[in-house]
Structure formats: structure tokens, C-alpha cells
């Protein structure tokens, strides 16, 4: 089945140490231009010590416990090559990586990726499952497929997961929505799983983008990790971007460095690595807003520039898209690491970004485009003199 509803309300399901529950994992796309069908699972309790493998997953449970060694994965269940909102493109003799939370890397010969899409700023008010329209608003969809080269196939993107817990999530294992052919993620993409369609890139094609993981919980704790890593390009193909990870919880502790959304590696030095994905956490009764960008030192071609149009038109950076023009972005902490780059697209001349703290590792850039304001209001007065993220402030922009 490509799409199923498993209403086990009242049930308690345990997947043991060597157990595997497979619900259409890496199955064929069930809609044109989309990815594997959704399994909607309703439970009282879920405990995972083995592997829970799904095409795409909407999970609602009172309590969820993913133990050390336990894995929930929708890796390689997204859009096929050249499909999806952020699909890679073919140009010259190579394909670019697909985009999602960030921009995919260009392929050799000038194949530039599509812009990232969607918004992270939809704020749910209840623990009930999202509607389809709401899911689109919070940017949860399949990772897109990489751009194909002549005679090649672009890599498949990651699937998507939405998890809702009205009580508590204990995550000591792993949750994955990685693209096929990734480095650092989970799940080799198998030809027998992907039916007659190749999921890994071939020729000189781009990697797919990571998928989406959206978690809403009353309490969130654990020492595990969440992954949405972009796929690697092959030959002269570009890397796919990282996906989107959104975690919102009232109480508990879930650190930003437990979330990984790196872009995929370029296939060669003639192509570009995929851009980082977006990690967005809301904690402390949904009041503390933490944005993180980290690309694991997978460099972008984008650097200091006096040409904002060129910066927007190319280069593997993470993008934060507003839900409407004139949007006012407000964060408590922005972190940028590992040669990550971050920018906001030009929707109007009245965009402001305010954050209490802006920190990084001295390898990363934040781009402040014309008409935009970056306001860093750190309680430590001298911190801005020793700031560890390099702002690129273009003509017509303001940093204070």
C-alpha cells in the first residue's frame, strides 16, 4: 500500500532490539512529482529499540520512547530526480543538487539549483495532527530530487515525518529523513525498494535534498539525534541541500547540536556542495526560539560580495522564507557553524531580523541584503566586538 491509516488507538507497540516494522519504506511515489505515500499511525505508546521504516509518517502517540540503537527512518522516500518543489536542474553536462532548507549545489557547467521553499513559521496551537494545508505552511514535505545529467538520473530526496506527543518523547536513538547517497545519515537506497526507478544518482547528476521532520511535544528529552542530510552528487553533479527540522516542546531539554541537516557533498571539485538545511527549535513553553545552521565544513561557492543579486541567484546557502512580505523575524539565538551561510530572500524593503544572540565558529556568513535590518541585542555589551559570525552587509542594508 502506498498510503495507509493505522488507527491503533489504545495500542502499545514495541519494536525490539532486532525487530523491523516496515510501512512502505522507500516505496514508489504515490502522486506525480511527490514521494512515498503517508502512513498515519495513531497509538497510545510507541517504543522503538529496532527499526521503524516508513515511506512518510504522521505519528500521533501519547508517549514515544526511541531507545539507544533505535531508528525511525523515512530516508530515501522523497521525490525522484528532477521532481519536487526544489528539484535540481540540468545545465551543461551535469545536474545540480536539489534544494529544500538550503540551496542545492551547482553542477559543473553552470547548472544552478532552484531556490529553497516553504516557511518554518506556522505555529500550531494544539497537539492534533496537522491538516494538509497546515503541513504546507510549516514546510513539511518530501525532499526534492537532484538534477539529472545527460543519460543519468538525479538522486532521490528524503521523506517527511510529523510526530505529535501529548505527553512525552524520550529520544535516545535516531530519527532520519536523509536523501539517498548521503554521507553521515542512514539508509542505503535499494533498487528493489525503489521499484524500477533508480534512487541513487548516476552519471554526472545531483543529489536529492533532505526531507522534513516536524515534532510537537509536551515534553522532549533524550541524548539522541535527528537527521535530514542532503544527498551527494556524483561525477560533476552538485550536492543536495539539507532538509528542515522543526522541534517544538513545552518542557524538557533538546539541544540544537542534536539536530543535523548538512548538505550533501559535491561529486567533484568542479561542482558545489549542497547548502545547509534549517533547524528551528521552540522550547520553554514555546517561547525560546533557536535557529541553527551547520554545514559540517562543506563549503559553498558563496562568499563576501558587493552584488546582492548575484548572491541571491547562486550559491549554496540556507534560506529563511517569511510567511508574508514585510515579515519581522524574531529569534532568541541564531547559530551558524561549519562554513554554513544564511540569508533572507528579498520580498520587500521592510524586512527585519532581531536576535538576542548571534554565535558561530568564525567560518560562516550571514547575508544582510538591501532593505534589510539585522539587529543583534546581546546582553553582554562587548560580545558584538568579538562576534564569531561574519555579517555581509550589502549597500542599502543595516546592521546594529
mmCIF file of C-alpha atoms in Angstrom:
data_model
loop_
_atom_site.group_PDB
_atom_site.id
_atom_site.type_symbol
_atom_site.label_atom_id
_atom_site.label_comp_id
_atom_site.label_asym_id
_atom_site.label_seq_id
_atom_site.Cartn_x
_atom_site.Cartn_y
_atom_site.Cartn_z
ATOM 1 C CA UNK A 1 0.000 0.000 0.000
ATOM 2 C CA UNK A 2 1.302 3.488 -0.860
ATOM 3 C CA UNK A 3 -0.868 5.325 1.669
ATOM 4 C CA UNK A 4 -2.445 3.824 4.773
ATOM 5 C CA UNK A 5 -4.105 4.757 8.046
ATOM 6 C CA UNK A 6 -3.169 2.593 11.021
ATOM 7 C CA UNK A 7 -5.519 3.648 13.805
ATOM 8 C CA UNK A 8 -4.255 1.586 16.713
ATOM 9 C CA UNK A 9 -5.678 3.975 19.283
ATOM 10 C CA UNK A 10 -5.197 2.421 22.678
ATOM 11 C CA UNK A 11 -2.458 0.130 21.414
ATOM 12 C CA UNK A 12 1.071 -0.089 22.772
ATOM 13 C CA UNK A 13 3.608 -1.097 20.138
ATOM 14 C CA UNK A 14 7.138 -2.202 20.914
ATOM 15 C CA UNK A 15 9.799 -2.849 18.260
ATOM 16 C CA UNK A 16 12.514 -4.923 19.914
ATOM 17 C CA UNK A 17 16.295 -4.777 19.529
ATOM 18 C CA UNK A 18 16.408 -6.706 16.245
ATOM 19 C CA UNK A 19 12.853 -6.043 15.138
ATOM 20 C CA UNK A 20 11.876 -4.198 11.933
ATOM 21 C CA UNK A 21 8.475 -2.658 11.181
ATOM 22 C CA UNK A 22 8.299 -1.627 7.509
ATOM 23 C CA UNK A 23 5.379 0.517 6.275
ATOM 24 C CA UNK A 24 6.054 1.168 2.569
ATOM 25 C CA UNK A 25 9.661 2.268 3.183
ATOM 26 C CA UNK A 26 11.241 3.811 0.040
ATOM 27 C CA UNK A 27 8.115 2.846 -1.875
ATOM 28 C CA UNK A 28 7.210 4.322 -5.246
ATOM 29 C CA UNK A 29 5.850 7.852 -5.373
ATOM 30 C CA UNK A 30 2.083 7.911 -4.973
ATOM 31 C CA UNK A 31 1.499 11.326 -6.530
ATOM 32 C CA UNK A 32 3.041 12.935 -9.592
ATOM 33 C CA UNK A 33 6.090 14.903 -8.553
ATOM 34 C CA UNK A 34 5.856 13.679 -4.956
ATOM 35 C CA UNK A 35 7.331 10.933 -2.824
ATOM 36 C CA UNK A 36 6.286 7.806 -0.962
ATOM 37 C CA UNK A 37 2.776 7.696 0.454
ATOM 38 C CA UNK A 38 1.960 8.632 4.027
ATOM 39 C CA UNK A 39 1.277 6.151 6.810
ATOM 40 C CA UNK A 40 -0.880 7.745 9.511
ATOM 41 C CA UNK A 41 -0.286 5.932 12.801
ATOM 42 C CA UNK A 42 -2.281 6.598 15.983
ATOM 43 C CA UNK A 43 -1.106 4.940 19.210
ATOM 44 C CA UNK A 44 -1.077 5.254 22.954
ATOM 45 C CA UNK A 45 2.564 4.212 23.293
ATOM 46 C CA UNK A 46 5.435 3.543 20.894
ATOM 47 C CA UNK A 47 8.767 2.059 21.952
ATOM 48 C CA UNK A 48 11.497 1.548 19.355
ATOM 49 C CA UNK A 49 14.729 -0.360 20.032
ATOM 50 C CA UNK A 50 14.952 -1.781 16.490
ATOM 51 C CA UNK A 51 13.980 -0.123 13.202
ATOM 52 C CA UNK A 52 10.719 1.590 12.250
ATOM 53 C CA UNK A 53 10.976 2.203 8.483
ATOM 54 C CA UNK A 54 8.261 4.198 6.716
ATOM 55 C CA UNK A 55 7.617 5.894 3.381
ATOM 56 C CA UNK A 56 6.319 9.089 5.001
ATOM 57 C CA UNK A 57 4.888 9.199 8.504
ATOM 58 C CA UNK A 58 2.260 11.039 10.506
ATOM 59 C CA UNK A 59 2.563 9.666 14.050
ATOM 60 C CA UNK A 60 0.355 10.599 16.968
ATOM 61 C CA UNK A 61 1.041 8.944 20.334
ATOM 62 C CA UNK A 62 0.731 9.795 23.991
ATOM 63 C CA UNK A 63 4.271 8.633 24.791
ATOM 64 C CA UNK A 64 7.186 7.812 22.477
ATOM 65 C CA UNK A 65 10.467 6.200 23.504
ATOM 66 C CA UNK A 66 13.209 5.668 20.896
ATOM 67 C CA UNK A 67 15.981 3.821 22.711
ATOM 68 C CA UNK A 68 19.736 3.811 22.057
ATOM 69 C CA UNK A 69 20.159 1.928 18.778
ATOM 70 C CA UNK A 70 16.531 2.520 17.813
ATOM 71 C CA UNK A 71 15.860 4.139 14.432
ATOM 72 C CA UNK A 72 12.825 5.775 12.838
ATOM 73 C CA UNK A 73 13.546 6.487 9.167
ATOM 74 C CA UNK A 74 11.926 7.867 6.032
ATOM 75 C CA UNK A 75 15.298 8.232 4.292
ATOM 76 C CA UNK A 76 15.253 7.939 0.514
ATOM 77 C CA UNK A 77 11.455 8.133 0.361
ATOM 78 C CA UNK A 78 11.133 11.565 -1.233
ATOM 79 C CA UNK A 79 10.885 12.830 -4.788
ATOM 80 C CA UNK A 80 12.737 11.195 -7.667
ATOM 81 C CA UNK A 81 15.313 13.029 -9.786
ATOM 82 C CA UNK A 82 14.185 16.312 -11.390
ATOM 83 C CA UNK A 83 10.919 16.373 -9.426
ATOM 84 C CA UNK A 84 9.691 18.287 -6.380
ATOM 85 C CA UNK A 85 9.405 21.975 -5.467
ATOM 86 C CA UNK A 86 13.177 22.342 -5.167
ATOM 87 C CA UNK A 87 14.220 19.923 -7.908
ATOM 88 C CA UNK A 88 17.771 20.072 -9.199
ATOM 89 C CA UNK A 89 18.344 21.289 -12.726
ATOM 90 C CA UNK A 90 20.319 20.147 -15.729
ATOM 91 C CA UNK A 91 22.800 22.537 -17.283
ATOM 92 C CA UNK A 92 25.869 21.939 -19.375
ATOM 93 C CA UNK A 93 26.948 18.364 -18.839
ATOM 94 C CA UNK A 94 25.928 17.961 -15.195
ATOM 95 C CA UNK A 95 22.997 18.270 -12.801
ATOM 96 C CA UNK A 96 22.695 20.469 -9.729
ATOM 97 C CA UNK A 97 21.676 19.313 -6.279
ATOM 98 C CA UNK A 98 18.098 19.724 -5.092
ATOM 99 C CA UNK A 99 17.037 22.461 -2.652
ATOM 100 C CA UNK A 100 14.889 22.476 0.484
ATOM 101 C CA UNK A 101 16.038 24.145 3.730
ATOM 102 C CA UNK A 102 19.026 25.421 1.779
ATOM 103 C CA UNK A 103 20.015 25.711 -1.818
ATOM 104 C CA UNK A 104 21.466 22.729 -3.654
ATOM 105 C CA UNK A 105 24.985 22.958 -5.036
ATOM 106 C CA UNK A 106 25.565 23.815 -8.685
ATOM 107 C CA UNK A 107 26.754 21.173 -11.135
ATOM 108 C CA UNK A 108 29.788 21.656 -13.353
ATOM 109 C CA UNK A 109 28.927 23.709 -16.412
ATOM 110 C CA UNK A 110 26.590 26.100 -14.626
ATOM 111 C CA UNK A 111 23.596 24.000 -13.540
ATOM 112 C CA UNK A 112 22.209 26.213 -10.748
ATOM 113 C CA UNK A 113 19.649 24.869 -8.270
ATOM 114 C CA UNK A 114 16.181 26.160 -7.549
ATOM 115 C CA UNK A 115 15.647 28.423 -4.553
ATOM 116 C CA UNK A 116 14.615 26.868 -1.217
ATOM 117 C CA UNK A 117 10.896 26.928 -0.492
ATOM 118 C CA UNK A 118 8.279 26.952 2.266
ATOM 119 C CA UNK A 119 8.226 28.599 5.710
ATOM 120 C CA UNK A 120 9.014 27.391 9.223
ATOM 121 C CA UNK A 121 6.808 29.953 10.912
ATOM 122 C CA UNK A 122 3.447 28.239 11.138
ATOM 123 C CA UNK A 123 2.733 27.961 14.891
ATOM 124 C CA UNK A 124 0.415 25.081 15.883
ATOM 125 C CA UNK A 125 -1.955 25.678 18.767
ATOM 126 C CA UNK A 126 -2.914 22.074 19.547
ATOM 127 C CA UNK A 127 -1.451 18.591 19.567
ATOM 128 C CA UNK A 128 -3.846 17.228 16.965
ATOM 129 C CA UNK A 129 -2.402 16.183 13.573
ATOM 130 C CA UNK A 130 -1.875 18.944 11.048
ATOM 131 C CA UNK A 131 -4.163 19.325 8.069
ATOM 132 C CA UNK A 132 -2.638 19.122 4.591
ATOM 133 C CA UNK A 133 -2.854 22.908 4.255
ATOM 134 C CA UNK A 134 -1.086 23.425 7.576
ATOM 135 C CA UNK A 135 1.621 20.950 6.629
ATOM 136 C CA UNK A 136 2.349 23.049 3.537
ATOM 137 C CA UNK A 137 2.601 26.167 5.700
ATOM 138 C CA UNK A 138 5.202 24.654 8.033
ATOM 139 C CA UNK A 139 7.359 23.485 5.154
ATOM 140 C CA UNK A 140 6.932 19.753 5.768
ATOM 141 C CA UNK A 141 7.060 17.902 2.507
ATOM 142 C CA UNK A 142 9.329 15.487 0.676
ATOM 143 C CA UNK A 143 12.893 16.311 -0.186
ATOM 144 C CA UNK A 144 13.239 17.041 -3.896
ATOM 145 C CA UNK A 145 15.166 15.046 -6.486
ATOM 146 C CA UNK A 146 18.566 16.052 -7.832
ATOM 147 C CA UNK A 147 19.109 17.284 -11.374
ATOM 148 C CA UNK A 148 19.972 14.618 -13.942
ATOM 149 C CA UNK A 149 22.854 14.761 -16.358
ATOM 150 C CA UNK A 150 22.516 13.576 -19.928
ATOM 151 C CA UNK A 151 21.996 9.830 -19.666
ATOM 152 C CA UNK A 152 21.998 9.977 -15.861
ATOM 153 C CA UNK A 153 19.446 10.027 -13.038
ATOM 154 C CA UNK A 154 19.244 12.555 -10.204
ATOM 155 C CA UNK A 155 19.275 11.311 -6.612
ATOM 156 C CA UNK A 156 16.055 10.775 -4.654
ATOM 157 C CA UNK A 157 15.198 13.083 -1.742
ATOM 158 C CA UNK A 158 14.253 12.248 1.829
ATOM 159 C CA UNK A 159 10.721 11.585 3.031
ATOM 160 C CA UNK A 160 8.835 13.517 5.701
ATOM 161 C CA UNK A 161 7.780 12.854 9.285
ATOM 162 C CA UNK A 162 5.378 14.654 11.594
ATOM 163 C CA UNK A 163 5.275 13.461 15.204
ATOM 164 C CA UNK A 164 2.835 14.619 17.867
ATOM 165 C CA UNK A 165 3.012 13.576 21.509
ATOM 166 C CA UNK A 166 0.529 14.892 24.056
ATOM 167 C CA UNK A 167 2.772 13.679 26.901
ATOM 168 C CA UNK A 168 6.470 12.930 26.399
ATOM 169 C CA UNK A 169 9.104 11.947 23.847
ATOM 170 C CA UNK A 170 12.313 10.296 25.042
ATOM 171 C CA UNK A 171 14.713 10.213 22.097
ATOM 172 C CA UNK A 172 17.988 8.404 22.749
ATOM 173 C CA UNK A 173 18.117 6.809 19.288
ATOM 174 C CA UNK A 174 17.805 8.425 15.868
ATOM 175 C CA UNK A 175 15.190 9.886 13.515
ATOM 176 C CA UNK A 176 16.162 10.203 9.828
ATOM 177 C CA UNK A 177 14.802 11.889 6.694
ATOM 178 C CA UNK A 178 18.029 11.777 4.651
ATOM 179 C CA UNK A 179 18.319 11.815 0.872
ATOM 180 C CA UNK A 180 19.729 8.821 -0.974
ATOM 181 C CA UNK A 181 23.505 8.520 -1.320
ATOM 182 C CA UNK A 182 24.229 10.647 1.748
ATOM 183 C CA UNK A 183 27.294 10.839 3.972
ATOM 184 C CA UNK A 184 26.642 10.710 7.702
ATOM 185 C CA UNK A 185 22.991 9.687 7.551
ATOM 186 C CA UNK A 186 21.082 6.415 7.362
ATOM 187 C CA UNK A 187 19.728 4.062 4.768
ATOM 188 C CA UNK A 188 21.265 2.815 1.561
ATOM 189 C CA UNK A 189 18.682 3.320 -1.176
ATOM 190 C CA UNK A 190 17.860 -0.099 -2.533
ATOM 191 C CA UNK A 191 16.836 -0.777 -6.127
ATOM 192 C CA UNK A 192 14.358 -3.441 -5.043
ATOM 193 C CA UNK A 193 12.753 -0.943 -2.655
ATOM 194 C CA UNK A 194 12.578 1.773 -5.297
ATOM 195 C CA UNK A 195 10.804 -0.473 -7.784
ATOM 196 C CA UNK A 196 12.016 0.185 -11.329
ATOM 197 C CA UNK A 197 13.329 3.677 -10.658
ATOM 198 C CA UNK A 198 16.928 4.331 -9.673
ATOM 199 C CA UNK A 199 17.177 6.233 -6.380
ATOM 200 C CA UNK A 200 20.911 6.898 -6.221
ATOM 201 C CA UNK A 201 22.364 9.460 -8.655
ATOM 202 C CA UNK A 202 24.110 8.173 -11.768
ATOM 203 C CA UNK A 203 26.301 9.753 -14.453
ATOM 204 C CA UNK A 204 27.044 13.375 -13.539
ATOM 205 C CA UNK A 205 23.856 14.050 -11.606
ATOM 206 C CA UNK A 206 22.983 15.978 -8.470
ATOM 207 C CA UNK A 207 21.972 14.675 -5.067
ATOM 208 C CA UNK A 208 18.465 14.922 -3.652
ATOM 209 C CA UNK A 209 17.621 17.202 -0.734
ATOM 210 C CA UNK A 210 16.923 16.039 2.788
ATOM 211 C CA UNK A 211 13.297 15.768 3.830
ATOM 212 C CA UNK A 212 11.319 17.290 6.698
ATOM 213 C CA UNK A 213 10.938 16.292 10.344
ATOM 214 C CA UNK A 214 8.394 18.194 12.441
ATOM 215 C CA UNK A 215 7.931 17.319 16.118
ATOM 216 C CA UNK A 216 5.416 18.799 18.541
ATOM 217 C CA UNK A 217 5.523 17.517 22.123
ATOM 218 C CA UNK A 218 4.541 18.450 25.628
ATOM 219 C CA UNK A 219 7.936 17.197 26.852
ATOM 220 C CA UNK A 220 11.082 16.428 24.830
ATOM 221 C CA UNK A 221 14.191 14.805 26.314
ATOM 222 C CA UNK A 222 16.996 12.427 25.348
ATOM 223 C CA UNK A 223 20.565 12.166 24.082
ATOM 224 C CA UNK A 224 19.798 11.014 20.534
ATOM 225 C CA UNK A 225 19.877 12.781 17.190
ATOM 226 C CA UNK A 226 17.619 13.949 14.371
ATOM 227 C CA UNK A 227 18.968 13.915 10.803
ATOM 228 C CA UNK A 228 17.931 15.391 7.465
ATOM 229 C CA UNK A 229 21.083 15.241 5.323
ATOM 230 C CA UNK A 230 21.270 16.040 1.612
ATOM 231 C CA UNK A 231 22.426 13.501 -0.949
ATOM 232 C CA UNK A 232 25.855 13.505 -2.551
ATOM 233 C CA UNK A 233 26.292 14.409 -6.197
ATOM 234 C CA UNK A 234 28.111 12.011 -8.478
ATOM 235 C CA UNK A 235 30.713 12.802 -11.142
ATOM 236 C CA UNK A 236 30.296 16.531 -11.795
ATOM 237 C CA UNK A 237 26.923 16.746 -10.040
ATOM 238 C CA UNK A 238 26.189 19.119 -7.154
ATOM 239 C CA UNK A 239 25.259 18.086 -3.631
ATOM 240 C CA UNK A 240 21.661 18.266 -2.423
ATOM 241 C CA UNK A 241 20.787 20.638 0.396
ATOM 242 C CA UNK A 242 19.924 19.660 3.916
ATOM 243 C CA UNK A 243 16.251 19.449 4.783
ATOM 244 C CA UNK A 244 14.140 21.037 7.521
ATOM 245 C CA UNK A 245 13.985 20.037 11.195
ATOM 246 C CA UNK A 246 11.411 21.717 13.453
ATOM 247 C CA UNK A 247 11.091 20.715 17.123
ATOM 248 C CA UNK A 248 8.577 22.463 19.382
ATOM 249 C CA UNK A 249 8.088 21.443 23.004
ATOM 250 C CA UNK A 250 6.864 22.944 26.265
ATOM 251 C CA UNK A 251 9.245 21.371 28.789
ATOM 252 C CA UNK A 252 12.396 19.256 28.826
ATOM 253 C CA UNK A 253 15.726 19.683 27.071
ATOM 254 C CA UNK A 254 16.637 19.108 23.442
ATOM 255 C CA UNK A 255 19.832 20.835 22.300
ATOM 256 C CA UNK A 256 20.354 22.365 18.889
ATOM 257 C CA UNK A 257 23.516 20.319 18.215
ATOM 258 C CA UNK A 258 21.472 17.127 18.424
ATOM 259 C CA UNK A 259 19.947 18.058 15.062
ATOM 260 C CA UNK A 260 21.893 17.547 11.816
ATOM 261 C CA UNK A 261 20.893 18.957 8.421
ATOM 262 C CA UNK A 262 24.100 19.093 6.393
ATOM 263 C CA UNK A 263 24.147 19.481 2.649
ATOM 264 C CA UNK A 264 25.471 16.638 0.523
ATOM 265 C CA UNK A 265 28.985 16.548 -0.915
ATOM 266 C CA UNK A 266 29.674 17.635 -4.485
ATOM 267 C CA UNK A 267 30.628 14.854 -6.861
ATOM 268 C CA UNK A 268 33.873 16.645 -7.809
ATOM 269 C CA UNK A 269 35.808 19.866 -7.361
ATOM 270 C CA UNK A 270 34.060 21.260 -10.451
ATOM 271 C CA UNK A 271 30.704 21.203 -8.664
ATOM 272 C CA UNK A 272 29.428 22.673 -5.397
ATOM 273 C CA UNK A 273 28.472 21.110 -2.085
ATOM 274 C CA UNK A 274 24.835 21.344 -1.086
ATOM 275 C CA UNK A 275 23.785 24.144 1.239
ATOM 276 C CA UNK A 276 22.845 23.510 4.865
ATOM 277 C CA UNK A 277 19.288 22.865 5.897
ATOM 278 C CA UNK A 278 17.289 24.717 8.546
ATOM 279 C CA UNK A 279 16.968 23.690 12.202
ATOM 280 C CA UNK A 280 14.355 25.552 14.239
ATOM 281 C CA UNK A 281 13.615 24.842 17.905
ATOM 282 C CA UNK A 282 10.940 26.344 20.141
ATOM 283 C CA UNK A 283 11.213 25.444 23.829
ATOM 284 C CA UNK A 284 10.320 26.717 27.308
ATOM 285 C CA UNK A 285 6.565 26.805 26.742
ATOM 286 C CA UNK A 286 7.273 27.562 23.054
ATOM 287 C CA UNK A 287 8.821 30.932 23.987
ATOM 288 C CA UNK A 288 12.568 30.368 23.289
ATOM 289 C CA UNK A 289 13.278 30.499 19.541
ATOM 290 C CA UNK A 290 16.548 28.956 18.379
ATOM 291 C CA UNK A 291 17.664 28.915 14.733
ATOM 292 C CA UNK A 292 20.680 26.775 13.786
ATOM 293 C CA UNK A 293 22.575 26.407 10.501
ATOM 294 C CA UNK A 294 25.541 24.000 10.257
ATOM 295 C CA UNK A 295 27.089 22.533 7.097
ATOM 296 C CA UNK A 296 29.824 20.353 8.623
ATOM 297 C CA UNK A 297 32.509 22.407 6.829
ATOM 298 C CA UNK A 298 31.104 21.558 3.393
ATOM 299 C CA UNK A 299 31.956 24.868 1.742
ATOM 300 C CA UNK A 300 29.750 26.939 -0.560
ATOM 301 C CA UNK A 301 30.928 28.996 -3.528
ATOM 302 C CA UNK A 302 29.152 31.949 -1.935
ATOM 303 C CA UNK A 303 31.368 34.442 -0.099
ATOM 304 C CA UNK A 304 31.759 38.174 0.509
ATOM 305 C CA UNK A 305 30.237 40.060 -2.412
ATOM 306 C CA UNK A 306 29.110 43.532 -3.402
ATOM 307 C CA UNK A 307 26.448 42.109 -5.695
ATOM 308 C CA UNK A 308 23.307 41.091 -3.791
ATOM 309 C CA UNK A 309 21.502 39.934 -6.936
ATOM 310 C CA UNK A 310 24.335 37.506 -7.663
ATOM 311 C CA UNK A 311 24.296 36.308 -4.061
ATOM 312 C CA UNK A 312 20.597 35.505 -4.264
ATOM 313 C CA UNK A 313 20.860 33.969 -7.733
ATOM 314 C CA UNK A 314 23.567 31.447 -6.900
ATOM 315 C CA UNK A 315 25.448 29.871 -4.052
ATOM 316 C CA UNK A 316 24.539 27.145 -1.564
ATOM 317 C CA UNK A 317 23.168 28.938 1.500
ATOM 318 C CA UNK A 318 20.350 28.253 3.947
ATOM 319 C CA UNK A 319 17.267 30.407 3.392
ATOM 320 C CA UNK A 320 14.639 31.522 5.875
ATOM 321 C CA UNK A 321 11.498 32.329 3.946
ATOM 322 C CA UNK A 322 8.842 34.589 5.504
ATOM 323 C CA UNK A 323 5.206 33.598 5.601
ATOM 324 C CA UNK A 324 4.323 37.001 4.129
ATOM 325 C CA UNK A 325 6.029 40.220 2.895
ATOM 326 C CA UNK A 326 7.248 42.734 5.499
ATOM 327 C CA UNK A 327 7.879 39.859 7.875
ATOM 328 C CA UNK A 328 9.585 40.583 11.208
ATOM 329 C CA UNK A 329 11.884 37.730 12.188
ATOM 330 C CA UNK A 330 12.489 37.372 15.922
ATOM 331 C CA UNK A 331 14.828 34.827 17.492
ATOM 332 C CA UNK A 332 16.460 34.406 20.861
ATOM 333 C CA UNK A 333 19.510 32.642 19.444
ATOM 334 C CA UNK A 334 20.907 32.245 15.924
ATOM 335 C CA UNK A 335 23.797 29.795 15.494
ATOM 336 C CA UNK A 336 25.810 29.375 12.286
ATOM 337 C CA UNK A 337 28.615 26.809 12.081
ATOM 338 C CA UNK A 338 30.678 24.622 9.762
ATOM 339 C CA UNK A 339 31.008 27.054 6.805
ATOM 340 C CA UNK A 340 27.255 27.482 6.790
ATOM 341 C CA UNK A 341 25.715 30.553 5.186
ATOM 342 C CA UNK A 342 22.346 32.131 5.911
ATOM 343 C CA UNK A 343 20.236 34.698 4.080
ATOM 344 C CA UNK A 344 16.699 36.005 3.807
ATOM 345 C CA UNK A 345 15.236 36.494 0.336
ATOM 346 C CA UNK A 346 14.211 39.940 -0.853
ATOM 347 C CA UNK A 347 10.415 40.038 -0.567
ATOM 348 C CA UNK A 348 10.221 43.720 0.317
ATOM 349 C CA UNK A 349 12.285 46.647 1.568
ATOM 350 C CA UNK A 350 10.905 46.249 5.077
ATOM 351 C CA UNK A 351 12.381 43.035 6.454
ATOM 352 C CA UNK A 352 13.961 42.999 9.907
ATOM 353 C CA UNK A 353 15.748 40.230 11.790
ATOM 354 C CA UNK A 354 16.122 40.594 15.544
ATOM 355 C CA UNK A 355 18.017 38.160 17.749
ATOM 356 C CA UNK A 356 19.275 38.313 21.307
ATOM 357 C CA UNK A 357 22.452 36.401 20.407
ATOM 358 C CA UNK A 358 24.286 35.563 17.191
ATOM 359 C CA UNK A 359 27.088 32.996 17.552
ATOM 360 C CA UNK A 360 29.234 30.754 15.370
ATOM 361 C CA UNK A 361 32.695 29.312 14.806
ATOM 362 C CA UNK A 362 34.353 32.004 12.645
ATOM 363 C CA UNK A 363 33.831 30.073 9.404
ATOM 364 C CA UNK A 364 30.329 31.211 8.493
ATOM 365 C CA UNK A 365 28.456 34.149 6.965
ATOM 366 C CA UNK A 366 25.088 35.796 7.400
ATOM 367 C CA UNK A 367 23.980 37.940 4.440
ATOM 368 C CA UNK A 368 22.054 41.160 5.141
ATOM 369 C CA UNK A 369 20.556 42.200 1.819
ATOM 370 C CA UNK A 370 19.465 45.692 0.692
ATOM 371 C CA UNK A 371 16.465 47.000 2.618
ATOM 372 C CA UNK A 372 17.012 44.518 5.456
ATOM 373 C CA UNK A 373 17.880 45.143 9.097
ATOM 374 C CA UNK A 374 19.873 42.767 11.316
ATOM 375 C CA UNK A 375 19.516 43.760 14.983
ATOM 376 C CA UNK A 376 21.688 41.792 17.450
ATOM 377 C CA UNK A 377 20.808 42.675 21.039
ATOM 378 C CA UNK A 378 23.195 40.707 23.246
ATOM 379 C CA UNK A 379 23.058 41.237 26.993
ATOM 380 C CA UNK A 380 26.906 41.056 27.076
ATOM 381 C CA UNK A 381 27.802 44.525 25.810
ATOM 382 C CA UNK A 382 31.189 43.660 24.274
ATOM 383 C CA UNK A 383 30.080 40.488 22.534
ATOM 384 C CA UNK A 384 29.486 42.163 19.184
ATOM 385 C CA UNK A 385 33.123 43.253 19.062
ATOM 386 C CA UNK A 386 34.112 39.593 19.194
ATOM 387 C CA UNK A 387 31.300 38.231 17.095
ATOM 388 C CA UNK A 388 32.111 34.852 15.591
ATOM 389 C CA UNK A 389 29.783 35.015 12.559
ATOM 390 C CA UNK A 390 30.797 37.325 9.724
ATOM 391 C CA UNK A 391 27.916 39.601 8.646
ATOM 392 C CA UNK A 392 27.990 40.609 4.979
ATOM 393 C CA UNK A 393 26.074 43.885 4.961
ATOM 394 C CA UNK A 394 25.214 44.959 1.415
ATOM 395 C CA UNK A 395 24.659 48.541 0.307
ATOM 396 C CA UNK A 396 21.227 49.650 1.472
ATOM 397 C CA UNK A 397 21.148 47.219 4.428
ATOM 398 C CA UNK A 398 21.577 47.932 8.150
ATOM 399 C CA UNK A 399 23.314 46.085 10.974
ATOM 400 C CA UNK A 400 23.136 47.369 14.514
#
